[in-house]
Short mmCIF file of C-alpha atoms in Angstrom, two decimals:
data_model
loop_
_atom_site.label_atom_id
_atom_site.label_comp_id
_atom_site.label_asym_id
_atom_site.label_seq_id
_atom_site.Cartn_x
_atom_site.Cartn_y
_atom_site.Cartn_z
CA UNK A 1 32.67 1.63 -10.75
CA UNK A 2 31.56 -1.46 -9.33
CA UNK A 3 27.83 -1.54 -9.72
CA UNK A 4 25.87 -4.09 -8.02
CA UNK A 5 21.80 -5.02 -9.08
CA UNK A 6 20.02 -7.07 -6.40
CA UNK A 7 17.12 -8.78 -8.19
CA UNK A 8 18.76 -7.92 -11.27
CA UNK A 9 17.39 -11.10 -12.73
CA UNK A 10 13.52 -9.28 -12.67
CA UNK A 11 12.15 -6.66 -14.88
CA UNK A 12 14.49 -3.29 -14.81
CA UNK A 13 17.62 -5.38 -13.88
CA UNK A 14 18.70 -6.96 -16.88
CA UNK A 15 18.45 -3.80 -18.79
CA UNK A 16 20.15 -1.53 -16.63
CA UNK A 17 22.86 -4.22 -16.37
CA UNK A 18 23.44 -4.24 -19.93
CA UNK A 19 23.33 -0.36 -20.72
CA UNK A 20 25.84 0.17 -17.77
CA UNK A 21 28.46 -2.75 -19.08
CA UNK A 22 28.34 -1.43 -22.39
CA UNK A 23 28.83 1.56 -20.93
CA UNK A 24 32.27 0.56 -19.40
CA UNK A 25 30.74 0.04 -15.36
CA UNK A 26 31.77 -3.62 -13.84
CA UNK A 27 28.57 -4.55 -12.99
CA UNK A 28 27.45 -7.96 -11.05
CA UNK A 29 24.07 -9.03 -11.05
CA UNK A 30 22.57 -10.66 -7.49
CA UNK A 31 19.83 -12.48 -7.20
CA UNK A 32 18.38 -14.56 -3.62
CA UNK A 33 19.85 -17.14 -6.04
CA UNK A 34 23.77 -17.58 -7.20
CA UNK A 35 22.17 -20.39 -9.85
CA UNK A 36 19.64 -17.50 -11.33
CA UNK A 37 22.44 -14.67 -11.17
CA UNK A 38 24.76 -16.68 -13.28
CA UNK A 39 22.35 -18.02 -15.76
CA UNK A 40 21.37 -14.27 -16.55
CA UNK A 41 24.66 -12.95 -16.21
CA UNK A 42 25.86 -15.64 -18.89
CA UNK A 43 22.72 -14.39 -21.12
CA UNK A 44 23.49 -11.03 -20.56
CA UNK A 45 27.53 -11.62 -21.18
CA UNK A 46 25.92 -13.53 -24.54
CA UNK A 47 24.26 -10.42 -25.24
CA UNK A 48 27.03 -7.94 -25.05
CA UNK A 49 29.63 -10.68 -26.88
CA UNK A 50 32.13 -10.29 -23.86
CA UNK A 51 32.55 -11.45 -20.12
CA UNK A 52 31.46 -8.27 -18.74
CA UNK A 53 29.07 -9.41 -15.86
CA UNK A 54 29.49 -11.96 -13.16
CA UNK A 55 26.24 -13.19 -10.96
CA UNK A 56 26.27 -13.59 -7.36
CA UNK A 57 23.95 -13.80 -4.25
CA UNK A 58 22.32 -10.62 -3.31
CA UNK A 59 24.66 -10.14 -0.08
CA UNK A 60 27.83 -11.19 -2.02
CA UNK A 61 26.94 -8.65 -4.44
CA UNK A 62 26.16 -5.71 -2.45
CA UNK A 63 29.16 -6.87 -0.35
CA UNK A 64 31.29 -6.46 -4.09
CA UNK A 65 30.16 -3.13 -5.08
CA UNK A 66 30.68 0.37 -4.49
CA UNK A 67 27.06 1.49 -6.27
CA UNK A 68 24.08 -0.90 -4.90
CA UNK A 69 20.85 -1.09 -6.67
CA UNK A 70 17.72 -2.85 -5.72
CA UNK A 71 15.24 -3.85 -8.76
CA UNK A 72 13.00 -6.51 -6.85
CA UNK A 73 9.26 -6.56 -6.94
CA UNK A 74 7.94 -4.26 -4.01
CA UNK A 75 6.70 -7.49 -1.77
CA UNK A 76 10.34 -8.46 -1.96
CA UNK A 77 11.40 -4.82 -0.50
CA UNK A 78 12.18 -5.09 3.14
CA UNK A 79 13.31 -8.70 3.17
CA UNK A 80 15.99 -7.88 0.48
CA UNK A 81 17.39 -4.67 2.26
CA UNK A 82 17.66 -6.59 5.31
CA UNK A 83 19.91 -9.60 3.79
CA UNK A 84 22.17 -6.75 2.49
CA UNK A 85 21.71 -4.05 5.50
CA UNK A 86 25.78 -4.99 6.81
CA UNK A 87 27.45 -4.81 3.02
CA UNK A 88 25.63 -1.36 1.91
CA UNK A 89 27.09 0.31 4.89
CA UNK A 90 28.56 3.99 3.30
CA UNK A 91 27.52 3.31 -0.04
CA UNK A 92 25.14 4.48 -2.22
CA UNK A 93 22.26 2.89 -2.59
CA UNK A 94 19.95 3.30 -5.23
CA UNK A 95 16.02 2.35 -4.79
CA UNK A 96 14.35 1.56 -7.84
CA UNK A 97 11.52 -0.23 -6.03
CA UNK A 98 7.70 1.06 -6.28
CA UNK A 99 4.94 -0.24 -3.91
CA UNK A 100 2.49 -1.29 -6.28
CA UNK A 101 -0.89 -2.17 -4.86
CA UNK A 102 -0.39 -6.36 -4.84
CA UNK A 103 -4.00 -6.60 -5.65
CA UNK A 104 -3.82 -3.68 -8.46
CA UNK A 105 -0.87 -2.45 -10.20
CA UNK A 106 -2.56 0.21 -11.26
CA UNK A 107 -2.54 1.54 -7.79
CA UNK A 108 -0.19 2.85 -5.09
CA UNK A 109 -0.25 0.82 -1.94
CA UNK A 110 2.49 3.33 -0.08
CA UNK A 111 4.32 2.24 3.18
CA UNK A 112 3.86 4.17 6.43
CA UNK A 113 7.44 5.94 5.42
CA UNK A 114 5.33 7.56 2.42
CA UNK A 115 7.69 5.63 0.32
CA UNK A 116 10.26 2.45 -0.67
CA UNK A 117 12.95 5.23 -0.51
CA UNK A 118 12.16 6.28 2.73
CA UNK A 119 11.74 3.32 3.77
CA UNK A 120 14.75 2.00 2.50
CA UNK A 121 16.62 5.20 3.88
CA UNK A 122 15.12 4.69 7.29
CA UNK A 123 16.03 0.95 7.29
CA UNK A 124 19.12 1.37 5.94
CA UNK A 125 20.13 4.47 8.46
CA UNK A 126 22.01 7.38 7.84
CA UNK A 127 25.36 5.93 6.83
CA UNK A 128 23.98 4.71 3.70
CA UNK A 129 22.70 7.51 0.96
CA UNK A 130 19.67 6.10 -0.37
CA UNK A 131 18.57 7.86 -3.86
CA UNK A 132 15.24 6.84 -6.03
CA UNK A 133 16.02 6.50 -9.46
CA UNK A 134 14.68 4.62 -12.80
CA UNK A 135 11.00 4.35 -11.21
CA UNK A 136 9.02 5.54 -14.17
CA UNK A 137 11.69 4.00 -17.24
CA UNK A 138 9.84 1.22 -19.30
CA UNK A 139 11.80 -1.71 -18.59
CA UNK A 140 10.66 -3.10 -21.97
CA UNK A 141 12.65 -0.28 -23.38
CA UNK A 142 15.37 -0.36 -20.98
CA UNK A 143 16.05 -4.21 -22.27
CA UNK A 144 16.40 -3.31 -25.41
CA UNK A 145 19.63 -1.89 -24.85
CA UNK A 146 20.74 -0.84 -28.40
CA UNK A 147 18.31 1.64 -28.72
CA UNK A 148 18.58 5.16 -26.82
CA UNK A 149 14.96 5.62 -24.82
CA UNK A 150 12.29 8.74 -25.18
CA UNK A 151 12.63 9.86 -21.58
CA UNK A 152 14.06 11.49 -18.69
CA UNK A 153 14.83 10.12 -14.79
CA UNK A 154 13.71 11.76 -11.90
CA UNK A 155 16.31 11.36 -9.13
CA UNK A 156 15.31 11.83 -5.39
CA UNK A 157 17.15 11.43 -1.69
CA UNK A 158 18.76 13.51 0.94
CA UNK A 159 22.41 13.55 -0.37
CA UNK A 160 23.37 16.19 -2.68
CA UNK A 161 27.05 14.31 -3.64
CA UNK A 162 25.12 10.60 -3.84
CA UNK A 163 22.34 12.19 -6.25
CA UNK A 164 24.78 13.37 -8.39
CA UNK A 165 27.14 10.29 -8.96
CA UNK A 166 23.76 8.44 -9.65
CA UNK A 167 22.97 11.51 -12.15
CA UNK A 168 26.18 10.81 -13.97
CA UNK A 169 25.34 7.04 -14.21
CA UNK A 170 22.29 8.07 -15.58
CA UNK A 171 24.51 10.00 -18.11
CA UNK A 172 26.12 7.22 -18.93
CA UNK A 173 23.64 5.41 -20.45
CA UNK A 174 22.54 8.00 -22.40
CA UNK A 175 19.53 9.37 -20.20
CA UNK A 176 19.23 13.15 -19.13
CA UNK A 177 18.55 13.10 -14.99
CA UNK A 178 16.49 15.59 -13.58
CA UNK A 179 17.18 15.79 -9.40
CA UNK A 180 13.83 16.35 -8.06
CA UNK A 181 14.38 16.80 -4.25
CA UNK A 182 14.69 15.14 -1.10
CA UNK A 183 14.10 11.47 -0.28
CA UNK A 184 10.30 12.80 0.49
CA UNK A 185 10.12 13.23 -3.35
CA UNK A 186 10.35 9.51 -4.01
CA UNK A 187 6.26 9.84 -3.11
CA UNK A 188 5.74 11.40 -6.23
CA UNK A 189 8.86 9.78 -8.67
CA UNK A 190 7.25 6.34 -7.12
CA UNK A 191 3.81 7.39 -7.39
CA UNK A 192 4.17 8.25 -11.30
CA UNK A 193 5.01 4.54 -12.16
CA UNK A 194 1.36 3.43 -11.34
CA UNK A 195 -0.23 6.36 -13.54
CA UNK A 196 2.25 5.21 -16.02
CA UNK A 197 1.00 1.71 -15.75
CA UNK A 198 -2.01 2.66 -16.50
CA UNK A 199 -1.52 4.91 -19.50
CA UNK A 200 -0.14 1.88 -20.69
CA UNK A 201 -2.76 -0.41 -20.61
CA UNK A 202 -5.40 2.15 -21.67
CA UNK A 203 -3.22 2.71 -24.76
CA UNK A 204 -1.89 -0.68 -25.31
CA UNK A 205 1.67 0.24 -25.17
CA UNK A 206 4.79 -0.72 -22.85
CA UNK A 207 7.00 2.21 -23.02
CA UNK A 208 4.83 5.33 -21.46
CA UNK A 209 7.44 7.28 -19.58
CA UNK A 210 8.03 11.11 -18.88
CA UNK A 211 9.57 13.76 -19.96
CA UNK A 212 10.05 17.56 -17.92
CA UNK A 213 9.50 20.27 -20.68
CA UNK A 214 10.31 24.03 -20.60
CA UNK A 215 13.63 23.85 -18.81
CA UNK A 216 16.99 25.20 -20.37
CA UNK A 217 18.73 22.73 -22.11
CA UNK A 218 21.65 21.29 -19.98
CA UNK B 1 -20.07 26.17 -23.03
CA UNK B 2 -20.37 28.34 -19.68
CA UNK B 3 -17.47 27.90 -17.70
CA UNK B 4 -16.71 29.61 -14.54
CA UNK B 5 -13.29 30.52 -13.39
CA UNK B 6 -13.62 30.90 -9.41
CA UNK B 7 -10.17 32.47 -8.13
CA UNK B 8 -9.96 33.65 -11.86
CA UNK B 9 -8.13 36.48 -11.01
CA UNK B 10 -4.94 34.63 -9.37
CA UNK B 11 -2.22 32.67 -11.26
CA UNK B 12 -3.71 30.18 -13.26
CA UNK B 13 -7.68 31.59 -14.06
CA UNK B 14 -6.43 34.64 -16.70
CA UNK B 15 -4.71 31.86 -19.11
CA UNK B 16 -7.20 29.62 -19.01
CA UNK B 17 -9.81 32.28 -19.57
CA UNK B 18 -8.41 33.96 -22.39
CA UNK B 19 -7.33 30.45 -23.58
CA UNK B 20 -11.15 28.90 -23.64
CA UNK B 21 -12.49 32.74 -24.69
CA UNK B 22 -10.04 32.50 -27.77
CA UNK B 23 -11.66 29.22 -28.41
CA UNK B 24 -15.58 29.92 -28.50
CA UNK B 25 -16.32 29.15 -25.06
CA UNK B 26 -18.22 31.61 -22.48
CA UNK B 27 -16.10 32.23 -19.81
CA UNK B 28 -17.12 34.06 -16.36
CA UNK B 29 -14.45 35.40 -14.16
CA UNK B 30 -15.28 34.43 -10.40
CA UNK B 31 -13.87 36.24 -7.65
CA UNK B 32 -14.62 36.98 -3.73
CA UNK B 33 -14.92 40.39 -4.73
CA UNK B 34 -17.32 41.49 -7.73
CA UNK B 35 -14.87 44.74 -8.18
CA UNK B 36 -12.23 42.80 -8.87
CA UNK B 37 -13.77 40.19 -11.10
CA UNK B 38 -14.93 42.91 -13.50
CA UNK B 39 -11.50 44.30 -13.50
CA UNK B 40 -9.55 41.08 -14.36
CA UNK B 41 -12.86 40.37 -16.76
CA UNK B 42 -11.97 44.00 -18.39
CA UNK B 43 -8.07 43.54 -18.95
CA UNK B 44 -8.45 39.94 -20.51
CA UNK B 45 -11.19 41.54 -22.80
CA UNK B 46 -9.22 44.90 -23.50
CA UNK B 47 -6.31 42.06 -24.55
CA UNK B 48 -9.10 39.92 -26.57
CA UNK B 49 -10.24 42.65 -28.44
CA UNK B 50 -13.96 41.86 -27.59
CA UNK B 51 -15.97 41.72 -24.36
CA UNK B 52 -16.24 37.65 -24.38
CA UNK B 53 -15.62 37.43 -20.53
CA UNK B 54 -17.80 38.90 -17.41
CA UNK B 55 -16.72 38.72 -14.14
CA UNK B 56 -18.87 37.85 -11.02
CA UNK B 57 -18.79 36.95 -7.12
CA UNK B 58 -17.86 33.25 -7.40
CA UNK B 59 -21.29 31.85 -6.16
CA UNK B 60 -22.82 33.86 -8.62
CA UNK B 61 -20.60 32.63 -11.39
CA UNK B 62 -21.03 28.86 -10.16
CA UNK B 63 -24.82 29.29 -10.35
CA UNK B 64 -24.25 30.55 -13.94
CA UNK B 65 -21.98 28.07 -15.15
CA UNK B 66 -22.18 24.59 -16.45
CA UNK B 67 -18.72 23.98 -15.81
CA UNK B 68 -17.22 25.11 -12.91
CA UNK B 69 -12.96 25.26 -12.61
CA UNK B 70 -11.27 26.16 -8.92
CA UNK B 71 -8.18 28.03 -9.22
CA UNK B 72 -7.67 29.48 -5.65
CA UNK B 73 -4.51 28.93 -3.84
CA UNK B 74 -4.92 25.92 -1.47
CA UNK B 75 -5.23 28.41 1.98
CA UNK B 76 -8.71 29.35 0.56
CA UNK B 77 -9.43 25.86 -1.07
CA UNK B 78 -11.92 24.49 1.74
CA UNK B 79 -13.81 28.22 1.99
CA UNK B 80 -14.35 28.53 -1.69
CA UNK B 81 -15.78 25.17 -1.70
CA UNK B 82 -18.33 26.32 1.29
CA UNK B 83 -19.38 29.28 -0.51
CA UNK B 84 -20.12 27.62 -3.98
CA UNK B 85 -21.28 24.21 -2.63
CA UNK B 86 -25.34 24.56 -3.57
CA UNK B 87 -24.22 25.81 -6.93
CA UNK B 88 -21.92 23.31 -8.41
CA UNK B 89 -24.19 20.44 -7.81
CA UNK B 90 -24.89 17.90 -10.77
CA UNK B 91 -21.92 20.15 -12.29
CA UNK B 92 -18.53 19.14 -13.41
CA UNK B 93 -15.73 20.44 -10.92
CA UNK B 94 -12.45 21.32 -12.32
CA UNK B 95 -9.71 21.37 -9.49
CA UNK B 96 -6.78 22.93 -10.06
CA UNK B 97 -5.94 23.27 -6.36
CA UNK B 98 -2.61 22.12 -4.97
CA UNK B 99 -2.36 21.31 -1.61
CA UNK B 100 1.49 23.05 -1.41
CA UNK B 101 3.08 23.16 2.13
CA UNK B 102 2.37 27.17 3.17
CA UNK B 103 5.92 27.44 4.47
CA UNK B 104 7.80 25.52 1.46
CA UNK B 105 6.34 26.00 -1.69
CA UNK B 106 8.57 22.99 -2.83
CA UNK B 107 6.88 20.58 -0.62
CA UNK B 108 3.22 19.39 -0.24
CA UNK B 109 0.96 19.19 2.57
CA UNK B 110 -1.55 16.85 1.57
CA UNK B 111 -4.67 17.27 3.24
CA UNK B 112 -6.11 13.63 5.32
CA UNK B 113 -8.26 12.95 2.07
CA UNK B 114 -5.51 12.51 0.35
CA UNK B 115 -5.22 15.03 -2.15
CA UNK B 116 -7.39 18.23 -2.91
CA UNK B 117 -9.47 16.63 -5.26
CA UNK B 118 -10.29 13.89 -3.36
CA UNK B 119 -11.11 16.63 -0.57
CA UNK B 120 -13.31 18.28 -3.02
CA UNK B 121 -14.98 15.14 -4.46
CA UNK B 122 -15.91 14.30 -0.50
CA UNK B 123 -17.10 17.63 0.14
CA UNK B 124 -19.15 18.39 -2.34
CA UNK B 125 -20.97 15.37 -2.79
CA UNK B 126 -21.55 12.68 -5.26
CA UNK B 127 -23.63 14.49 -7.41
CA UNK B 128 -20.82 17.32 -8.60
CA UNK B 129 -18.27 15.70 -10.79
CA UNK B 130 -14.84 16.37 -9.74
CA UNK B 131 -11.95 16.23 -12.12
CA UNK B 132 -8.34 17.12 -11.67
CA UNK B 133 -6.52 19.08 -14.35
CA UNK B 134 -4.36 21.87 -15.32
CA UNK B 135 -1.90 21.80 -12.23
CA UNK B 136 1.22 21.16 -13.53
CA UNK B 137 1.23 23.71 -16.76
CA UNK B 138 3.06 26.85 -16.05
CA UNK B 139 0.91 29.71 -15.32
CA UNK B 140 3.22 31.83 -16.91
CA UNK B 141 3.10 30.23 -20.62
CA UNK B 142 -0.46 29.45 -19.87
CA UNK B 143 -1.06 33.39 -19.59
CA UNK B 144 0.84 34.05 -22.41
CA UNK B 145 -2.57 32.76 -24.89
CA UNK B 146 -0.81 33.54 -28.51
CA UNK B 147 1.78 30.46 -27.82
CA UNK B 148 1.07 27.05 -28.06
CA UNK B 149 2.46 24.64 -24.69
CA UNK B 150 5.01 22.18 -24.94
CA UNK B 151 3.55 20.13 -22.16
CA UNK B 152 0.44 17.63 -21.63
CA UNK B 153 -2.35 17.65 -19.30
CA UNK B 154 -2.67 15.09 -16.66
CA UNK B 155 -6.66 14.66 -15.92
CA UNK B 156 -8.32 12.70 -13.48
CA UNK B 157 -11.28 11.89 -11.49
CA UNK B 158 -14.11 9.30 -10.86
CA UNK B 159 -16.70 10.30 -13.33
CA UNK B 160 -15.23 8.79 -16.86
CA UNK B 161 -18.23 11.04 -18.73
CA UNK B 162 -16.66 14.15 -16.96
CA UNK B 163 -13.13 13.40 -17.57
CA UNK B 164 -14.59 12.97 -21.29
CA UNK B 165 -15.71 16.87 -21.68
CA UNK B 166 -12.64 18.24 -19.34
CA UNK B 167 -10.37 16.47 -21.89
CA UNK B 168 -12.53 17.75 -24.71
CA UNK B 169 -12.00 21.44 -23.08
CA UNK B 170 -8.21 20.54 -23.01
CA UNK B 171 -8.27 19.92 -26.40
CA UNK B 172 -9.95 23.11 -27.21
CA UNK B 173 -6.94 24.92 -26.12
CA UNK B 174 -4.56 23.17 -27.86
CA UNK B 175 -2.92 20.64 -25.20
CA UNK B 176 -3.00 17.42 -25.04
CA UNK B 177 -5.13 15.33 -22.00
CA UNK B 178 -4.11 12.04 -20.98
CA UNK B 179 -6.66 10.07 -18.31
CA UNK B 180 -4.71 8.98 -15.52
CA UNK B 181 -7.11 7.28 -13.63
CA UNK B 182 -9.94 7.81 -10.60
CA UNK B 183 -9.54 11.00 -8.33
CA UNK B 184 -6.71 9.01 -6.31
CA UNK B 185 -4.29 9.73 -8.89
CA UNK B 186 -4.54 13.25 -7.73
CA UNK B 187 -2.26 12.60 -5.30
CA UNK B 188 0.44 12.32 -7.84
CA UNK B 189 -0.60 14.66 -9.89
CA UNK B 190 -0.84 17.39 -7.46
CA UNK B 191 2.44 15.98 -6.03
CA UNK B 192 4.07 16.74 -9.39
CA UNK B 193 3.65 20.60 -8.76
CA UNK B 194 5.76 20.66 -6.25
CA UNK B 195 8.56 18.82 -7.97
CA UNK B 196 8.18 21.01 -11.01
CA UNK B 197 8.33 23.75 -8.87
CA UNK B 198 11.95 22.78 -7.63
CA UNK B 199 13.37 22.32 -10.86
CA UNK B 200 12.29 25.84 -11.87
CA UNK B 201 13.85 27.13 -8.68
CA UNK B 202 17.04 25.03 -9.60
CA UNK B 203 17.05 25.89 -13.36
CA UNK B 204 16.05 29.43 -13.02
CA UNK B 205 12.56 28.99 -15.19
CA UNK B 206 8.75 29.54 -14.87
CA UNK B 207 8.07 27.28 -17.53
CA UNK B 208 8.68 23.52 -16.12
CA UNK B 209 5.71 20.77 -17.57
CA UNK B 210 6.03 17.19 -18.12
CA UNK B 211 5.32 14.82 -20.99
CA UNK B 212 4.10 11.67 -21.29
CA UNK B 213 6.03 9.34 -23.66
CA UNK B 214 6.08 6.25 -25.60
CA UNK B 215 2.72 5.64 -26.03
CA UNK B 216 0.87 5.62 -30.20
CA UNK B 217 0.21 8.90 -30.86
CA UNK B 218 -3.56 9.99 -30.69
#
């Protein structure tokens, strides 16, 4: 599938891009700057040893893709949504954003909609299928694309088919996903990130994540 | 330590009581009804093979204990807090409550304070040290007191010393606790319970829990 990763030059983007490209997906890095997008794409292609990843401005990246992923810092959430609203209509939109308090990343500062995911769904409208995923995956581990990651991926959103597609894309990078309900569940999924940041700070780590226990193995 | 488990005749109470009694703590089961408290205490003592657990009405149980644990369904949260407010002053108060939506336990219905834990802290006042714990531990697994549980316990609250004491009590039952910050973090910790209920329903389980991954082993 063609996957655009908007804000793909940031923390989570490169790792997602590498892992999907290695799994055979067609990946486009999006950025506000075409030049920066191309630069990061070139770096990732050097790591891959093959020219698999392109770089484009966010709206062009979104227009060219079937699946659009948003990994910008929360301060750029609404402005990036605005810049691609037309291009993502009818598509699956994976929101990785976490509304951390800009003054203290160990706290959440949730938007009036309840979560970034619900905000994106309300802003983009019902034609676009917003799915939350990857908020709790360490960007440090994600970027080390030749190593497996010891964590699960919580996925939520209001469209069951879209969640199934996203869970398939999670599985393609060797991770197991769990469907934890509608978009509203993102209040917890996004909130968990601030707890993991706290644990990373306290335990001098960059790798905190979560696993679900007690369920039959799938 | 003397530990009172208010609403201890319900879902989480008996398992906590058994595990702490087996670890050598002095446990009192509290209930609105002295008769029901004594009945459950007698059943647990039969399981233990020793008369280690007493049953009392909630206020008497709270008065007799150094640590007070609240495990009532959320509908009884405020009324139980009211009934023991005087008896818990100056003590550590472990709140296990989860504000599930009474119409749909796969959803949260958070109180205006943000979480049950914050509500309890505001209601009981700053002399009482409210700590959230055990919300994400399967009551089914907890009650099977001779088996270890594959999960971690997230602990939060505003008093660092009180959290340390509670984490010690978690360790006494063979479980590992993680301090995930102030009382405000309970919005996520309590909210996780509704996600685990969803996963239990979807995967036909009663044992869902979570583990933190990626941290150095303590």
